[in-house]
Amino acid sequence: MKIFKFLPVAAVACLAVSCQNGGSGSLGSNSSQTDSLMYYLGELNAVNYLRQAEQDTTMKETGAKQAYLNGVRAGLAALRDGDENYNNGVMMGIQMAASFISYSEQIEMPVNKNQYLSSLSNTIMADTMPNAQLVQMEMNRIMNSIQQEKDKKDVVNSQSTLKQIAEAQKLPKIDDDLYGKVTTTTDGAILNVGDEVKVDAQLTREDGTPITFPIAPTGKIGNKRSFPDVISNAMLNLRSGESGEFLTSVHALLGNRAQQMKLKPTDVIKINIKATLVPREDNKEESKDAK
């Protein structure tokens, strides 16, 4: 889930200064000027929304725009003038609601909001201060346990889905997380772990939609800082200068970063890759340049 901040900092500062100093032209006593101020502030927020919509086209849909506006209306009506404690509670509730939605999507399980409210209420009303360090330690233990269980499930499900799709395309199995074949052959040297290679790779979804995931143009096979393991494994099935077509899962390639890219662990990724061995003389020259 994405939470956007559409209120520019400069606009907030402008409002604060106007309230404290009376503003240029006495905004507090001139309703026409305050109306104008609010109108332009609305336009600024709209600009931020429309800019974000250029990156996420779903936000351009009429239904998405209306949902956003309904949310703004609800937010404007949520707070009360002169009731600081209530307003602080509203802000905490919104913050936790956003966190719950994000975490629920991450672990693919619902969270019990009533359990949270019960704990919060009982602790506040009892005036008993829990040991925050012990509470945090227990939370970390539980979250690690939940993540480990999810990872196990993701491995099984992603490998099962990958197998079905790869077999339907008649791609040979390399390992549980990788299927593929050589598409362009050469008489080049067999690539090995530790070889420095130049790489040209394209990653797409099953439907051909490109995936924006940077693959280093050069690096050492088997070095995690250069290439993800599944990319290195794919290159180990090529000779220098050869191209190959491979299938892997989002989980195998990205692990827990899948959600950040709006991908599911079980999604299948197609890898078209060409790897060319960098001659050792070139490696020496690069080392000299680095020095």
Coordinates of C-alpha atoms in Angstrom, one line a residue:
M1 CA 0.0 0.0 0.0
K2 CA 1.2 3.5 -0.8
I3 CA 0.6 6.5 1.4
F4 CA 1.1 9.8 -0.3
K5 CA 1.7 13.2 1.3
F6 CA -0.1 15.7 -0.9
L7 CA 0.2 18.8 1.3
P8 CA 3.4 20.7 0.3
V9 CA 5.6 21.7 3.2
A10 CA 5.8 25.2 1.8
A11 CA 2.0 25.5 1.9
V12 CA 1.8 24.3 5.5
A13 CA 4.5 26.9 6.4
C14 CA 2.6 29.6 4.6
L15 CA -0.6 28.8 6.5
A16 CA 1.3 28.8 9.8
V17 CA 2.9 32.1 9.1
S18 CA -0.4 33.7 8.0
C19 CA -2.1 32.6 11.2
Q20 CA 0.7 33.9 13.4
N21 CA 1.3 37.2 11.7
G22 CA -2.2 37.9 10.4
G23 CA -0.8 37.4 6.8
S24 CA -0.4 40.1 4.2
G25 CA -3.7 41.8 3.8
S26 CA -5.1 40.4 7.0
L27 CA -6.3 37.0 5.8
G28 CA -8.1 36.4 9.1
S29 CA -10.5 39.3 8.5
N30 CA -10.9 39.0 4.8
S31 CA -12.8 35.9 3.8
S32 CA -12.3 36.4 0.1
Q33 CA -8.5 36.1 0.5
T34 CA -8.8 33.0 2.7
D35 CA -11.1 31.5 0.1
S36 CA -8.5 32.2 -2.6
L37 CA -5.8 30.8 -0.4
M38 CA -7.7 27.5 0.1
Y39 CA -8.5 27.4 -3.7
Y40 CA -4.8 27.6 -4.6
L41 CA -3.9 25.1 -1.9
G42 CA -6.4 22.7 -3.5
E43 CA -4.8 23.2 -6.8
L44 CA -1.3 22.5 -5.4
N45 CA -2.6 19.2 -3.9
A46 CA -4.2 18.4 -7.2
V47 CA -0.9 19.0 -9.1
N48 CA 0.8 16.5 -6.8
Y49 CA -1.9 13.9 -7.4
L50 CA -1.8 14.4 -11.2
R51 CA 2.0 14.1 -11.1
Q52 CA 1.8 10.8 -9.2
A53 CA -0.9 9.6 -11.7
E54 CA 1.7 10.0 -14.5
Q55 CA 3.6 7.2 -12.9
D56 CA 0.6 5.1 -11.8
T57 CA -2.0 5.3 -14.6
T58 CA -4.6 3.6 -12.4
M59 CA -4.9 6.9 -10.5
K60 CA -6.2 8.5 -13.7
E61 CA -9.3 6.4 -13.6
T62 CA -12.5 8.3 -12.6
G63 CA -13.3 5.8 -9.9
A64 CA -9.8 6.2 -8.4
K65 CA -10.0 10.0 -8.4
Q66 CA -13.4 9.8 -6.7
A67 CA -12.1 7.4 -4.1
Y68 CA -9.2 9.7 -3.3
L69 CA -11.6 12.7 -3.0
N70 CA -13.9 10.8 -0.7
G71 CA -10.9 10.0 1.4
V72 CA -9.9 13.6 1.6
R73 CA -13.4 14.6 2.7
A74 CA -13.4 11.9 5.4
G75 CA -10.0 13.2 6.6
L76 CA -11.2 16.8 6.7
A77 CA -14.2 15.8 8.7
A78 CA -12.3 13.5 11.1
L79 CA -10.7 16.2 13.3
R80 CA -12.3 18.4 15.9
D81 CA -11.5 22.1 16.6
G82 CA -10.0 22.5 20.1
D83 CA -9.9 18.8 21.0
E84 CA -6.2 17.9 20.9
N85 CA -6.4 14.5 22.5
Y86 CA -9.1 13.3 20.1
N87 CA -7.2 14.6 17.1
N88 CA -4.0 12.9 18.3
G89 CA -6.0 9.7 18.6
V90 CA -7.4 10.1 15.0
M91 CA -4.0 10.7 13.6
M92 CA -2.7 7.6 15.5
G93 CA -5.6 5.5 14.2
I94 CA -4.9 6.6 10.6
Q95 CA -1.3 5.8 11.0
M96 CA -1.9 2.4 12.4
A97 CA -4.6 1.6 9.8
A98 CA -2.1 2.3 7.0
S99 CA 0.5 0.1 8.8
F100 CA -2.0 -2.7 9.2
I101 CA -3.0 -2.7 5.5
S102 CA 0.6 -2.7 4.4
Y103 CA 1.6 -5.5 6.8
S104 CA -1.4 -7.6 6.0
E105 CA -0.5 -7.4 2.3
Q106 CA 3.1 -8.3 3.1
I107 CA 2.3 -11.4 5.1
E108 CA -0.9 -12.2 3.1
M109 CA -2.9 -12.6 6.3
P110 CA -5.5 -10.4 8.0
V111 CA -4.6 -8.5 11.2
N112 CA -7.0 -8.2 14.2
K113 CA -7.6 -4.5 14.8
N114 CA -9.8 -5.3 17.8
Q115 CA -6.9 -7.1 19.5
Y116 CA -4.8 -3.9 19.0
L117 CA -7.6 -1.7 20.4
S118 CA -8.1 -3.9 23.4
S119 CA -4.4 -3.9 24.3
L120 CA -4.1 -0.2 23.7
S121 CA -7.2 0.6 25.8
N122 CA -6.4 -1.7 28.7
T123 CA -2.8 -0.5 29.0
I124 CA -3.7 3.2 28.9
M125 CA -6.6 2.9 31.3
A126 CA -4.5 0.8 33.8
D127 CA -1.7 3.4 34.0
T128 CA 0.8 0.6 34.1
M129 CA 3.9 1.1 32.1
P130 CA 5.0 -2.1 30.3
N131 CA 8.7 -2.7 29.7
A132 CA 9.0 -1.3 26.1
Q133 CA 12.3 -3.2 25.4
L134 CA 10.7 -6.6 26.3
V135 CA 7.6 -5.8 24.3
Q136 CA 9.7 -4.9 21.3
M137 CA 11.8 -8.1 21.6
E138 CA 8.6 -10.2 21.7
M139 CA 7.2 -8.4 18.7
N140 CA 10.4 -9.0 16.7
R141 CA 10.3 -12.7 17.7
I142 CA 6.8 -13.1 16.4
M143 CA 7.3 -11.1 13.2
N144 CA 10.4 -13.2 12.4
S145 CA 8.4 -16.4 13.0
I146 CA 5.6 -15.2 10.7
Q147 CA 8.0 -14.2 8.0
Q148 CA 9.8 -17.5 8.1
E149 CA 6.5 -19.3 7.7
K150 CA 5.5 -17.1 4.8
D151 CA 8.9 -17.7 3.1
K152 CA 8.4 -21.4 3.3
K153 CA 5.0 -21.2 1.8
D154 CA 6.3 -18.8 -0.9
V155 CA 9.1 -21.2 -1.9
V156 CA 6.7 -24.1 -2.3
N157 CA 4.0 -22.1 -4.2
S158 CA 6.4 -20.3 -6.5
Q159 CA 8.3 -23.4 -7.4
S160 CA 5.0 -25.2 -8.2
T161 CA 3.7 -22.4 -10.4
L162 CA 7.1 -22.1 -12.2
K163 CA 7.2 -25.8 -12.9
Q164 CA 3.7 -25.8 -14.4
I165 CA 4.4 -22.8 -16.7
A166 CA 7.9 -24.0 -17.7
E167 CA 6.7 -27.5 -18.6
A168 CA 3.9 -26.0 -20.7
Q169 CA 6.5 -24.1 -22.6
K170 CA 8.7 -27.3 -22.8
L171 CA 11.7 -25.5 -21.2
P172 CA 14.3 -27.9 -19.6
K173 CA 14.7 -27.8 -15.8
I174 CA 18.0 -26.4 -14.5
D175 CA 17.0 -26.4 -10.8
D176 CA 13.8 -25.9 -8.8
D177 CA 13.9 -22.1 -9.4
L178 CA 15.2 -22.0 -12.9
Y179 CA 14.2 -23.4 -16.3
G180 CA 15.6 -22.4 -19.7
K181 CA 17.6 -23.0 -22.8
V182 CA 20.3 -21.6 -25.0
T183 CA 18.8 -19.6 -28.0
T184 CA 22.0 -18.5 -29.7
T185 CA 25.1 -20.7 -29.6
T186 CA 28.8 -19.9 -30.0
D187 CA 32.1 -21.6 -29.6
G188 CA 33.0 -19.4 -26.7
A189 CA 34.5 -20.5 -23.4
I190 CA 32.2 -22.1 -20.9
L191 CA 31.3 -19.6 -18.2
N192 CA 32.3 -20.3 -14.6
V193 CA 31.8 -18.9 -11.2
G194 CA 34.2 -15.9 -10.7
D195 CA 34.3 -15.0 -14.4
E196 CA 34.0 -11.3 -15.2
V197 CA 31.3 -10.9 -17.8
K198 CA 29.5 -8.2 -19.8
V199 CA 25.8 -8.7 -19.6
D200 CA 22.8 -7.7 -21.7
A201 CA 19.5 -8.8 -20.0
Q202 CA 15.8 -8.1 -20.4
L203 CA 13.3 -9.1 -17.7
T204 CA 9.6 -9.4 -18.5
R205 CA 6.4 -10.8 -17.1
E206 CA 4.7 -13.7 -18.7
D207 CA 2.6 -11.3 -20.8
G208 CA 5.7 -9.5 -22.1
T209 CA 5.4 -6.4 -19.8
P210 CA 9.0 -5.2 -19.0
I211 CA 10.1 -5.3 -15.4
T212 CA 12.2 -2.5 -14.2
F213 CA 14.9 -4.3 -12.3
P214 CA 18.5 -3.2 -12.8
I215 CA 21.0 -5.9 -13.9
A216 CA 24.6 -4.8 -13.7
P217 CA 26.2 -4.4 -17.2
T218 CA 29.4 -6.1 -15.9
G219 CA 30.2 -8.1 -12.9
K220 CA 31.5 -11.4 -11.6
I221 CA 29.3 -14.6 -11.9
G222 CA 28.4 -15.8 -8.4
N223 CA 29.1 -12.5 -6.7
K224 CA 25.9 -11.4 -5.0
R225 CA 27.0 -7.8 -5.3
S226 CA 27.1 -8.2 -9.1
F227 CA 24.1 -10.4 -9.9
P228 CA 21.3 -12.2 -8.0
D229 CA 21.9 -15.9 -7.6
V230 CA 19.3 -16.9 -10.2
I231 CA 20.9 -14.6 -12.8
S232 CA 24.3 -16.1 -12.1
N233 CA 22.9 -19.6 -12.4
A234 CA 21.4 -18.8 -15.7
M235 CA 24.7 -17.5 -17.1
L236 CA 26.5 -20.7 -15.9
N237 CA 24.4 -22.5 -18.6
L238 CA 25.9 -20.4 -21.4
R239 CA 29.2 -20.1 -23.2
S240 CA 30.7 -16.7 -23.8
G241 CA 28.7 -14.8 -26.3
E242 CA 25.7 -17.1 -26.1
S243 CA 22.1 -15.9 -25.5
G244 CA 19.5 -17.8 -23.4
E245 CA 15.9 -17.7 -22.5
F246 CA 15.0 -18.6 -18.9
L247 CA 12.1 -18.6 -16.6
T248 CA 12.3 -18.0 -12.8
S249 CA 9.9 -16.9 -10.1
V250 CA 9.7 -13.5 -8.5
H251 CA 10.4 -15.1 -5.1
A252 CA 13.7 -16.6 -6.4
L253 CA 14.8 -13.3 -8.0
L254 CA 13.6 -10.7 -5.5
G255 CA 12.7 -12.5 -2.3
N256 CA 11.0 -10.2 0.2
R257 CA 11.4 -7.2 -2.2
A258 CA 8.6 -8.5 -4.4
Q259 CA 5.9 -6.3 -2.8
Q260 CA 7.9 -3.1 -3.3
M261 CA 7.7 -3.8 -7.1
K262 CA 4.0 -4.7 -7.0
L263 CA 4.7 -8.3 -7.8
K264 CA 3.6 -11.6 -6.2
P265 CA 6.1 -14.2 -5.1
T266 CA 4.5 -16.7 -7.4
D267 CA 4.7 -14.5 -10.5
V268 CA 6.9 -15.9 -13.2
I269 CA 9.6 -13.8 -14.8
K270 CA 11.1 -14.4 -18.3
I271 CA 14.9 -13.6 -18.6
N272 CA 16.5 -13.1 -22.0
I273 CA 20.2 -12.8 -21.4
K274 CA 23.5 -12.6 -23.2
A275 CA 26.8 -12.9 -21.4
T276 CA 30.2 -12.3 -22.8
L277 CA 33.5 -13.1 -21.0
V278 CA 35.7 -10.1 -20.3
P279 CA 39.2 -11.1 -21.4
R280 CA 41.7 -11.2 -18.5
E281 CA 43.8 -8.5 -20.2
D282 CA 40.7 -6.2 -20.0
N283 CA 40.4 -7.1 -16.3
K284 CA 44.0 -6.1 -15.6
E285 CA 43.5 -2.7 -17.4
E286 CA 40.3 -2.1 -15.3
S287 CA 42.2 -2.9 -12.1
K288 CA 44.9 -0.4 -13.1
D289 CA 42.4 2.3 -13.8
A290 CA 40.7 1.6 -10.5
K291 CA 44.0 2.1 -8.7

